[in-house]
Amino acid sequence: MSATSTIEWTNATWNPVRGCALVSPGCTNCYAMRQAHRASGPGRAYEGLTQISKAGPVWTGKVRTVPELLAQPLHWQRPRRIFVNSMSDLFHEDVPLDFIAEVWAIMALSHQHTFQILTKRAARMLAILAAPMFRERVAEHLLRLNRPLDYNGHWPLKRVWLGVSVEDQRRADERIPLLLQTPAAVRW
């Protein structure tokens, strides 16, 4: 996680999930798995999440949630565009639904920031965000945090941008229609 970022289209990164799995040909060029490998030694943040292959570092397919990082955006006072999980995919099949709801609760409370979420798992994103119970789960987490249930009158959250990454026309044809069906204030 970083309060600043060198990624040209964002200001900061927030990584409450670590690790990923290869799901399409575009994953072979993933900068995050190479970067994570540098921090994968014993006792380090990405330990056990990458391994060396003939092509270099690759994800092992394991993910780890990092609950202690959930509140980080609440401490950033200056408004930022925050890339959520620049080093993972929030919609990885092993990220628990309840954890995704916790991430959404933090985003709901962080009115000063804009959150940018990018995934290759458009089908799971649609299934979760289109389910009526998801908003209820987010509300439950807000109540646990003793915070008022306040979405500023907007659902989906207007400061959460949802996007899909596509590496070729086949993946564009698969992922973009799913993105267009996903409840979102901004799609990219």
GROMACS .gro file of C-alpha atoms in nm:
model
  188
    1MET     CA    1   0.000   0.000   0.000
    2SER     CA    2   0.121   0.344  -0.076
    3ALA     CA    3  -0.005   0.692   0.000
    4THR     CA    4   0.132   0.785  -0.342
    5SER     CA    5   0.172   0.601  -0.670
    6THR     CA    6   0.376   0.624  -0.988
    7ILE     CA    7   0.084   0.476  -1.185
    8GLU     CA    8  -0.016   0.765  -1.412
    9TRP     CA    9  -0.395   0.731  -1.373
   10THR     CA   10  -0.411   0.711  -0.992
   11ASN     CA   11  -0.270   0.886  -0.685
   12ALA     CA   12  -0.236   0.603  -0.435
   13THR     CA   13  -0.273   0.226  -0.396
   14TRP     CA   14  -0.454   0.026  -0.129
   15ASN     CA   15  -0.392  -0.348  -0.109
   16PRO     CA   16  -0.614  -0.521   0.149
   17VAL     CA   17  -0.570  -0.843  -0.053
   18ARG     CA   18  -0.238  -0.996  -0.158
   19GLY     CA   19  -0.169  -1.259  -0.421
   20CYS     CA   20  -0.351  -1.373  -0.733
   21ALA     CA   21  -0.379  -1.650  -0.993
   22LEU     CA   22  -0.329  -1.660  -1.367
   23VAL     CA   23  -0.669  -1.649  -1.541
   24SER     CA   24  -0.592  -1.541  -1.897
   25PRO     CA   25  -0.302  -1.478  -2.136
   26GLY     CA   26  -0.274  -1.116  -2.020
   27CYS     CA   27  -0.164  -1.239  -1.680
   28THR     CA   28   0.173  -1.344  -1.819
   29ASN     CA   29   0.267  -0.974  -1.841
   30CYS     CA   30   0.148  -0.889  -1.489
   31TYR     CA   31   0.380  -0.633  -1.329
   32ALA     CA   32   0.233  -0.711  -0.986
   33MET     CA   33   0.352  -1.071  -0.975
   34ARG     CA   34   0.707  -0.965  -1.056
   35GLN     CA   35   0.693  -0.687  -0.800
   36ALA     CA   36   0.537  -0.916  -0.538
   37HIS     CA   37   0.814  -1.170  -0.589
   38ARG     CA   38   1.066  -0.911  -0.470
   39ALA     CA   39   0.878  -0.905  -0.137
   40SER     CA   40   0.811  -1.279  -0.111
   41GLY     CA   41   1.094  -1.391   0.112
   42PRO     CA   42   1.045  -1.543   0.458
   43GLY     CA   43   0.845  -1.312   0.683
   44ARG     CA   44   0.778  -1.063   0.405
   45ALA     CA   45   0.439  -0.938   0.282
   46TYR     CA   46   0.410  -1.169  -0.022
   47GLU     CA   47   0.572  -1.481   0.127
   48GLY     CA   48   0.437  -1.794  -0.044
   49LEU     CA   49   0.233  -1.601  -0.300
   50THR     CA   50   0.478  -1.625  -0.592
   51GLN     CA   51   0.716  -1.888  -0.724
   52ILE     CA   52   0.982  -1.904  -0.991
   53SER     CA   53   0.897  -2.064  -1.326
   54LYS     CA   54   1.086  -2.088  -1.656
   55ALA     CA   55   0.929  -1.754  -1.749
   56GLY     CA   56   1.022  -1.588  -1.418
   57PRO     CA   57   0.805  -1.515  -1.112
   58VAL     CA   58   0.442  -1.630  -1.127
   59TRP     CA   59   0.154  -1.623  -0.882
   60THR     CA   60   0.098  -1.945  -0.685
   61GLY     CA   61  -0.280  -1.896  -0.699
   62LYS     CA   62  -0.304  -1.827  -0.327
   63VAL     CA   63  -0.448  -1.504  -0.189
   64ARG     CA   64  -0.434  -1.357   0.157
   65THR     CA   65  -0.663  -1.092   0.302
   66VAL     CA   66  -0.496  -0.826   0.512
   67PRO     CA   67  -0.762  -0.701   0.756
   68GLU     CA   68  -0.518  -0.469   0.932
   69LEU     CA   69  -0.499  -0.259   0.614
   70LEU     CA   70  -0.875  -0.213   0.576
   71ALA     CA   71  -0.898   0.121   0.760
   72GLN     CA   72  -0.601   0.284   0.582
   73PRO     CA   73  -0.806   0.509   0.347
   74LEU     CA   74  -0.994   0.648   0.645
   75HIS     CA   75  -0.666   0.797   0.771
   76TRP     CA   76  -0.582   0.974   0.444
   77GLN     CA   77  -0.736   1.319   0.477
   78ARG     CA   78  -0.632   1.464   0.140
   79PRO     CA   79  -0.865   1.339  -0.138
   80ARG     CA   80  -0.705   1.079  -0.361
   81ARG     CA   81  -0.784   0.848  -0.651
   82ILE     CA   82  -0.701   0.510  -0.499
   83PHE     CA   83  -0.629   0.198  -0.703
   84VAL     CA   84  -0.776  -0.085  -0.496
   85ASN     CA   85  -0.562  -0.399  -0.504
   86SER     CA   86  -0.296  -0.292  -0.747
   87MET     CA   87  -0.118  -0.611  -0.637
   88SER     CA   88  -0.415  -0.850  -0.653
   89ASP     CA   89  -0.771  -0.886  -0.776
   90LEU     CA   90  -1.049  -0.804  -0.529
   91PHE     CA   91  -1.279  -1.045  -0.714
   92HIS     CA   92  -1.042  -1.345  -0.702
   93GLU     CA   93  -1.256  -1.653  -0.628
   94ASP     CA   94  -1.079  -1.708  -0.293
   95VAL     CA   95  -1.149  -1.361  -0.156
   96PRO     CA   96  -1.446  -1.410   0.080
   97LEU     CA   97  -1.766  -1.224  -0.002
   98ASP     CA   98  -1.774  -1.086   0.350
   99PHE     CA   99  -1.426  -0.936   0.308
  100ILE     CA  100  -1.533  -0.767  -0.018
  101ALA     CA  101  -1.829  -0.621   0.173
  102GLU     CA  102  -1.587  -0.486   0.436
  103VAL     CA  103  -1.384  -0.319   0.161
  104TRP     CA  104  -1.708  -0.163   0.030
  105ALA     CA  105  -1.796  -0.037   0.379
  106ILE     CA  106  -1.461   0.141   0.407
  107MET     CA  107  -1.512   0.293   0.063
  108ALA     CA  108  -1.861   0.408   0.169
  109LEU     CA  109  -1.708   0.584   0.470
  110SER     CA  110  -1.424   0.744   0.274
  111HIS     CA  111  -1.625   1.022   0.107
  112GLN     CA  112  -1.315   1.222   0.019
  113HIS     CA  113  -1.163   0.954  -0.207
  114THR     CA  114  -1.237   0.799  -0.544
  115PHE     CA  115  -1.168   0.426  -0.561
  116GLN     CA  116  -1.061   0.251  -0.882
  117ILE     CA  117  -1.115  -0.124  -0.898
  118LEU     CA  118  -0.983  -0.324  -1.192
  119THR     CA  119  -1.051  -0.697  -1.245
  120LYS     CA  120  -1.020  -0.977  -1.496
  121ARG     CA  121  -1.297  -1.157  -1.308
  122ALA     CA  122  -1.593  -0.964  -1.447
  123ALA     CA  123  -1.841  -1.249  -1.395
  124ARG     CA  124  -1.773  -1.268  -1.021
  125MET     CA  125  -1.784  -0.891  -0.989
  126LEU     CA  126  -2.126  -0.883  -1.158
  127ALA     CA  127  -2.260  -1.173  -0.950
  128ILE     CA  128  -2.157  -1.008  -0.623
  129LEU     CA  129  -2.251  -0.648  -0.694
  130ALA     CA  130  -2.584  -0.728  -0.859
  131ALA     CA  131  -2.696  -0.945  -0.566
  132PRO     CA  132  -2.943  -0.759  -0.339
  133MET     CA  133  -2.783  -0.911  -0.029
  134PHE     CA  134  -2.448  -0.746  -0.102
  135ARG     CA  135  -2.572  -0.400  -0.004
  136GLU     CA  136  -2.713  -0.553   0.315
  137ARG     CA  137  -2.375  -0.704   0.398
  138VAL     CA  138  -2.207  -0.368   0.348
  139ALA     CA  139  -2.467  -0.209   0.580
  140GLU     CA  140  -2.394  -0.476   0.845
  141HIS     CA  141  -2.022  -0.387   0.836
  142LEU     CA  142  -2.102  -0.018   0.869
  143LEU     CA  143  -2.313  -0.092   1.176
  144ARG     CA  144  -2.029  -0.300   1.326
  145LEU     CA  145  -1.803  -0.001   1.278
  146ASN     CA  146  -2.060   0.210   1.467
  147ARG     CA  147  -2.086   0.438   1.166
  148PRO     CA  148  -2.413   0.574   1.035
  149LEU     CA  149  -2.557   0.401   0.734
  150ASP     CA  150  -2.482   0.681   0.489
  151TYR     CA  151  -2.427   0.623   0.122
  152ASN     CA  152  -2.475   0.995   0.052
  153GLY     CA  153  -2.797   0.889  -0.118
  154HIS     CA  154  -2.608   0.696  -0.383
  155TRP     CA  155  -2.598   0.327  -0.458
  156PRO     CA  156  -2.392   0.213  -0.626
  157LEU     CA  157  -2.134   0.427  -0.451
  158LYS     CA  158  -2.063   0.721  -0.677
  159ARG     CA  159  -1.693   0.735  -0.588
  160VAL     CA  160  -1.625   0.372  -0.680
  161TRP     CA  161  -1.514   0.317  -1.038
  162LEU     CA  162  -1.533  -0.041  -1.167
  163GLY     CA  163  -1.322  -0.160  -1.456
  164VAL     CA  164  -1.210  -0.467  -1.642
  165SER     CA  165  -0.873  -0.524  -1.801
  166VAL     CA  166  -0.871  -0.681  -2.145
  167GLU     CA  167  -0.572  -0.801  -2.340
  168ASP     CA  168  -0.734  -0.898  -2.668
  169GLN     CA  169  -1.064  -0.888  -2.855
  170ARG     CA  170  -1.181  -1.222  -2.717
  171ARG     CA  171  -1.144  -1.100  -2.357
  172ALA     CA  172  -1.303  -0.766  -2.449
  173ASP     CA  173  -1.603  -0.952  -2.590
  174GLU     CA  174  -1.628  -1.158  -2.270
  175ARG     CA  175  -1.562  -0.898  -2.003
  176ILE     CA  176  -1.701  -0.567  -2.129
  177PRO     CA  177  -2.065  -0.686  -2.159
  178LEU     CA  178  -2.042  -0.814  -1.799
  179LEU     CA  179  -1.900  -0.481  -1.685
  180LEU     CA  180  -2.185  -0.297  -1.856
  181GLN     CA  181  -2.435  -0.509  -1.659
  182THR     CA  182  -2.259  -0.444  -1.327
  183PRO     CA  183  -2.408  -0.174  -1.103
  184ALA     CA  184  -2.151   0.105  -1.106
  185ALA     CA  185  -2.142   0.484  -1.101
  186VAL     CA  186  -1.840   0.485  -1.333
  187ARG     CA  187  -1.716   0.203  -1.554
  188TRP     CA  188  -1.374   0.189  -1.717
   0.00000   0.00000   0.00000
